[in-house]
CSV table of C-alpha atoms in Angstrom, one decimal:
chain,number,residue,atom,x,y,z
A,272,UNK,CA,11.3,-3.7,-19.6
A,273,UNK,CA,14.0,-1.7,-17.9
A,274,UNK,CA,17.6,-2.3,-18.9
A,275,UNK,CA,20.4,-2.9,-16.3
A,276,UNK,CA,21.4,0.8,-16.4
A,277,UNK,CA,17.9,2.2,-15.7
A,278,UNK,CA,16.9,3.4,-12.3
A,279,UNK,CA,14.2,1.6,-10.4
A,280,UNK,CA,11.3,3.5,-8.9
A,281,UNK,CA,12.2,2.2,-5.5
A,282,UNK,CA,14.6,-0.5,-4.4
A,283,UNK,CA,16.5,-0.1,-1.1
A,284,UNK,CA,16.4,-3.5,0.6
A,285,UNK,CA,14.2,-5.2,3.2
A,286,UNK,CA,13.5,-2.0,5.2
A,287,UNK,CA,11.6,-0.4,2.2
A,288,UNK,CA,9.8,-3.7,1.7
A,289,UNK,CA,8.7,-3.7,5.3
A,290,UNK,CA,7.6,0.0,5.1
A,291,UNK,CA,5.5,-0.7,2.1
A,292,UNK,CA,4.1,-4.2,2.9
A,293,UNK,CA,3.3,-4.3,6.6
A,294,UNK,CA,1.0,-1.3,7.1
A,295,UNK,CA,-0.9,-2.0,3.9
A,296,UNK,CA,-1.6,-5.6,4.9
A,297,UNK,CA,-2.6,-4.6,8.5
A,298,UNK,CA,-4.9,-1.8,7.5
A,299,UNK,CA,-6.6,-3.8,4.7
A,300,UNK,CA,-7.5,-6.8,7.0
A,301,UNK,CA,-8.4,-4.5,9.9
A,302,UNK,CA,-10.9,-2.8,7.5
A,303,UNK,CA,-12.4,-5.9,6.1
A,304,UNK,CA,-12.6,-7.8,9.4
A,305,UNK,CA,-14.2,-4.9,11.1
A,306,UNK,CA,-16.8,-4.5,8.3
A,307,UNK,CA,-17.7,-8.2,8.0
A,308,UNK,CA,-17.3,-9.8,11.4
A,309,UNK,CA,-20.9,-9.1,12.5
A,310,UNK,CA,-22.6,-9.6,9.1
A,311,UNK,CA,-23.9,-13.1,9.6
A,312,UNK,CA,-21.2,-15.0,7.7
A,313,UNK,CA,-20.5,-18.5,8.9
A,314,UNK,CA,-17.2,-19.0,10.6
A,315,UNK,CA,-15.9,-21.0,7.6
A,316,UNK,CA,-17.3,-18.4,5.2
A,317,UNK,CA,-15.6,-15.6,7.1
A,318,UNK,CA,-12.3,-17.4,7.1
A,319,UNK,CA,-12.4,-18.4,3.5
A,320,UNK,CA,-13.3,-14.9,2.3
A,321,UNK,CA,-10.5,-13.3,4.3
A,322,UNK,CA,-7.9,-15.9,3.2
A,323,UNK,CA,-9.0,-15.1,-0.4
A,324,UNK,CA,-8.7,-11.4,0.2
A,325,UNK,CA,-5.3,-11.8,1.8
A,326,UNK,CA,-4.0,-14.1,-0.9
A,327,UNK,CA,-5.2,-12.0,-3.9
A,328,UNK,CA,-4.1,-8.7,-2.4
A,329,UNK,CA,-0.7,-10.1,-1.5
A,330,UNK,CA,-0.2,-11.3,-5.0
A,331,UNK,CA,-1.3,-7.9,-6.4
A,332,UNK,CA,1.1,-6.2,-4.1
A,333,UNK,CA,4.0,-8.5,-5.1
A,334,UNK,CA,3.3,-7.8,-8.8
A,335,UNK,CA,3.2,-4.1,-8.2
A,336,UNK,CA,6.5,-4.1,-6.3
A,337,UNK,CA,8.2,-6.2,-9.0
A,338,UNK,CA,7.0,-3.7,-11.6
A,339,UNK,CA,8.2,-0.8,-9.5
A,340,UNK,CA,11.6,-2.4,-9.0
A,341,UNK,CA,11.8,-3.1,-12.8
A,342,UNK,CA,11.1,0.6,-13.6
A,343,UNK,CA,7.8,0.0,-15.5
A,344,UNK,CA,6.3,3.3,-14.3
A,345,UNK,CA,6.1,6.1,-16.9
A,346,UNK,CA,7.9,9.4,-16.5
A,347,UNK,CA,4.9,11.1,-15.0
A,348,UNK,CA,4.6,13.7,-17.9
A,349,UNK,CA,2.6,13.6,-21.0
A,350,UNK,CA,4.4,12.1,-24.0
A,351,UNK,CA,3.9,13.2,-27.6
A,352,UNK,CA,2.0,10.0,-28.3
A,353,UNK,CA,-0.4,10.6,-25.4
A,354,UNK,CA,-1.0,14.2,-26.6
A,355,UNK,CA,-1.7,12.9,-30.1
A,356,UNK,CA,-4.2,10.4,-28.8
A,357,UNK,CA,-6.0,13.1,-26.8
A,358,UNK,CA,-6.2,15.3,-29.9
A,359,UNK,CA,-7.8,12.4,-31.8
A,360,UNK,CA,-10.5,12.3,-29.2
A,361,UNK,CA,-11.4,15.8,-30.1
A,362,UNK,CA,-10.4,17.3,-26.8
A,363,UNK,CA,-9.7,21.0,-26.7
A,364,UNK,CA,-6.2,22.3,-26.5
A,365,UNK,CA,-6.8,24.0,-23.1
A,366,UNK,CA,-8.0,20.7,-21.7
A,367,UNK,CA,-5.0,18.8,-23.0
A,368,UNK,CA,-2.7,21.5,-21.5
A,369,UNK,CA,-4.5,21.2,-18.1
A,370,UNK,CA,-4.1,17.4,-18.2
A,371,UNK,CA,-0.4,17.8,-18.9
A,372,UNK,CA,-0.1,20.3,-16.0
A,373,UNK,CA,-1.8,17.9,-13.6
A,374,UNK,CA,0.4,15.0,-14.7
A,375,UNK,CA,3.5,17.0,-14.1
A,376,UNK,CA,2.2,18.1,-10.7
A,377,UNK,CA,1.5,14.5,-9.7
A,378,UNK,CA,5.1,13.6,-10.8
A,379,UNK,CA,6.5,16.4,-8.6
A,380,UNK,CA,4.4,15.2,-5.7
A,381,UNK,CA,5.6,11.6,-6.2
A,382,UNK,CA,9.3,12.7,-6.3
A,383,UNK,CA,8.8,14.7,-3.1
A,384,UNK,CA,7.3,11.7,-1.5
A,385,UNK,CA,10.3,9.6,-2.5
A,386,UNK,CA,12.6,12.2,-1.0
A,387,UNK,CA,10.6,12.6,2.2
A,388,UNK,CA,10.6,8.8,2.7
A,389,UNK,CA,14.3,8.6,1.9
A,390,UNK,CA,13.7,6.0,-0.8
A,391,UNK,CA,16.9,5.1,-2.5
A,392,UNK,CA,17.0,4.6,-6.3
A,393,UNK,CA,19.1,1.7,-7.7
A,394,UNK,CA,19.8,0.2,-11.1
A,395,UNK,CA,17.5,-2.7,-11.9
A,396,UNK,CA,18.6,-6.2,-11.0
A,397,UNK,CA,16.4,-9.3,-11.4
A,398,UNK,CA,17.6,-11.1,-8.3
A,399,UNK,CA,17.1,-8.0,-6.2
A,400,UNK,CA,13.6,-7.3,-7.7
A,401,UNK,CA,12.5,-10.9,-7.0
A,402,UNK,CA,13.8,-10.8,-3.5
A,403,UNK,CA,12.1,-7.4,-2.9
A,404,UNK,CA,8.9,-8.8,-4.3
A,405,UNK,CA,8.9,-11.8,-2.0
A,406,UNK,CA,9.9,-9.8,1.1
A,407,UNK,CA,7.2,-7.3,0.5
A,408,UNK,CA,4.7,-10.1,0.2
A,409,UNK,CA,5.9,-11.6,3.5
A,410,UNK,CA,5.6,-8.3,5.3
A,411,UNK,CA,2.1,-7.7,3.7
A,412,UNK,CA,1.0,-11.1,5.0
A,413,UNK,CA,2.5,-10.4,8.4
A,414,UNK,CA,0.5,-7.2,8.6
A,415,UNK,CA,-2.7,-8.8,7.5
A,416,UNK,CA,-2.3,-11.7,10.0
A,417,UNK,CA,-1.8,-9.2,12.8
A,418,UNK,CA,-5.4,-8.1,12.3
A,419,UNK,CA,-6.8,-11.5,11.2
A,420,UNK,CA,-5.2,-13.9,13.6
A,421,UNK,CA,-7.5,-13.1,16.6
A,422,UNK,CA,-10.4,-14.3,14.5
A,423,UNK,CA,-8.6,-17.5,13.7
A,424,UNK,CA,-7.9,-18.0,17.5
A,425,UNK,CA,-11.4,-17.2,18.7
A,426,UNK,CA,-14.6,-18.0,16.9
A,427,UNK,CA,-16.5,-15.4,19.1
A,428,UNK,CA,-16.0,-12.7,16.5
A,429,UNK,CA,-17.2,-9.9,18.7
A,430,UNK,CA,-14.4,-10.6,21.2
A,431,UNK,CA,-12.0,-11.3,18.4
A,432,UNK,CA,-12.7,-7.9,16.9
A,433,UNK,CA,-11.7,-6.2,20.1
A,434,UNK,CA,-8.5,-8.2,20.3
A,435,UNK,CA,-7.8,-7.5,16.6
A,436,UNK,CA,-8.3,-3.8,17.2
A,437,UNK,CA,-5.8,-3.8,20.2
A,438,UNK,CA,-3.2,-5.8,18.3
A,439,UNK,CA,-3.6,-3.6,15.2
A,440,UNK,CA,-3.2,-0.4,17.0
A,441,UNK,CA,-0.2,-1.7,18.9
A,442,UNK,CA,1.3,-3.0,15.6
A,443,UNK,CA,0.8,0.4,14.0
A,444,UNK,CA,2.4,2.2,16.9
A,445,UNK,CA,5.4,-0.1,16.9
A,446,UNK,CA,5.7,0.2,13.1
A,447,UNK,CA,5.5,4.0,13.4
A,448,UNK,CA,8.4,4.1,15.8
A,449,UNK,CA,10.5,1.7,13.7
A,450,UNK,CA,9.7,3.8,10.6
A,451,UNK,CA,10.7,7.0,12.3
A,452,UNK,CA,14.1,5.5,13.2
A,453,UNK,CA,14.7,4.0,9.8
A,454,UNK,CA,13.8,7.1,7.8
A,455,UNK,CA,15.0,9.7,10.3
A,456,UNK,CA,11.5,11.4,10.5
A,457,UNK,CA,10.1,12.7,13.8
A,458,UNK,CA,8.6,9.9,15.9
A,459,UNK,CA,5.6,12.0,17.0
A,460,UNK,CA,4.8,13.1,13.4
A,461,UNK,CA,5.0,9.6,12.0
A,462,UNK,CA,3.0,8.1,15.0
A,463,UNK,CA,0.3,10.7,14.7
A,464,UNK,CA,0.1,10.0,10.9
A,465,UNK,CA,-0.6,6.3,11.5
A,466,UNK,CA,-3.0,7.0,14.4
A,467,UNK,CA,-5.0,9.2,12.1
A,468,UNK,CA,-4.8,6.7,9.3
A,469,UNK,CA,-6.0,3.9,11.6
A,470,UNK,CA,-8.8,6.0,12.9
A,471,UNK,CA,-10.0,6.8,9.4
A,472,UNK,CA,-9.9,3.1,8.5
A,473,UNK,CA,-12.0,2.3,11.5
A,474,UNK,CA,-14.5,5.1,10.8
A,475,UNK,CA,-14.9,4.0,7.3
A,476,UNK,CA,-15.4,0.4,8.3
A,477,UNK,CA,-18.0,1.4,10.9
A,478,UNK,CA,-19.9,3.6,8.4
A,479,UNK,CA,-19.8,0.9,5.7
A,480,UNK,CA,-20.9,-1.8,8.2
A,481,UNK,CA,-23.9,0.3,9.1
A,482,UNK,CA,-24.8,0.8,5.4
A,483,UNK,CA,-24.7,-3.0,4.6
């Protein structure tokens, strides 16, 4: 567990919690509802399944955020103990060195992402970590309900899916504009990023729905 002087991976208030929670919840439920709404589930079965998905994933998100705020992540580079374990597996030295290089490269990419997203690092505080965990969970739920609520309001799931799609796209566009203002990134670049992400989610949901 991190001590009070250790820096958290990310902890900069409710804005960061919104930036992390809302789009993940929205895109997850947009994906699952688009895949499953026409698959012959009963209305009750569809609702129960998605409440379960939303509840479990919200809990997992909250746990991940608490751990991130606490600083449970590793340093992103290979430790001597990890190198020793790999040697005990009879892995060749060049392979171990390549794994170490990839780990360092991933750490550099992560640090660049933190800088690009203007994520502020803070010392760990239990109250702040719990508040961040709860806020992220609320934003994740809000995002998920944006995509899921039309199905709760209309048991004609074909019509509800169209409404969900419109609300989800609108929600992503509004979120992208807010994110660009909060982080200082270009509005067009951020908006295009989420449009592409949403399109990929819809394409994946369509292809999977055909396959099942």
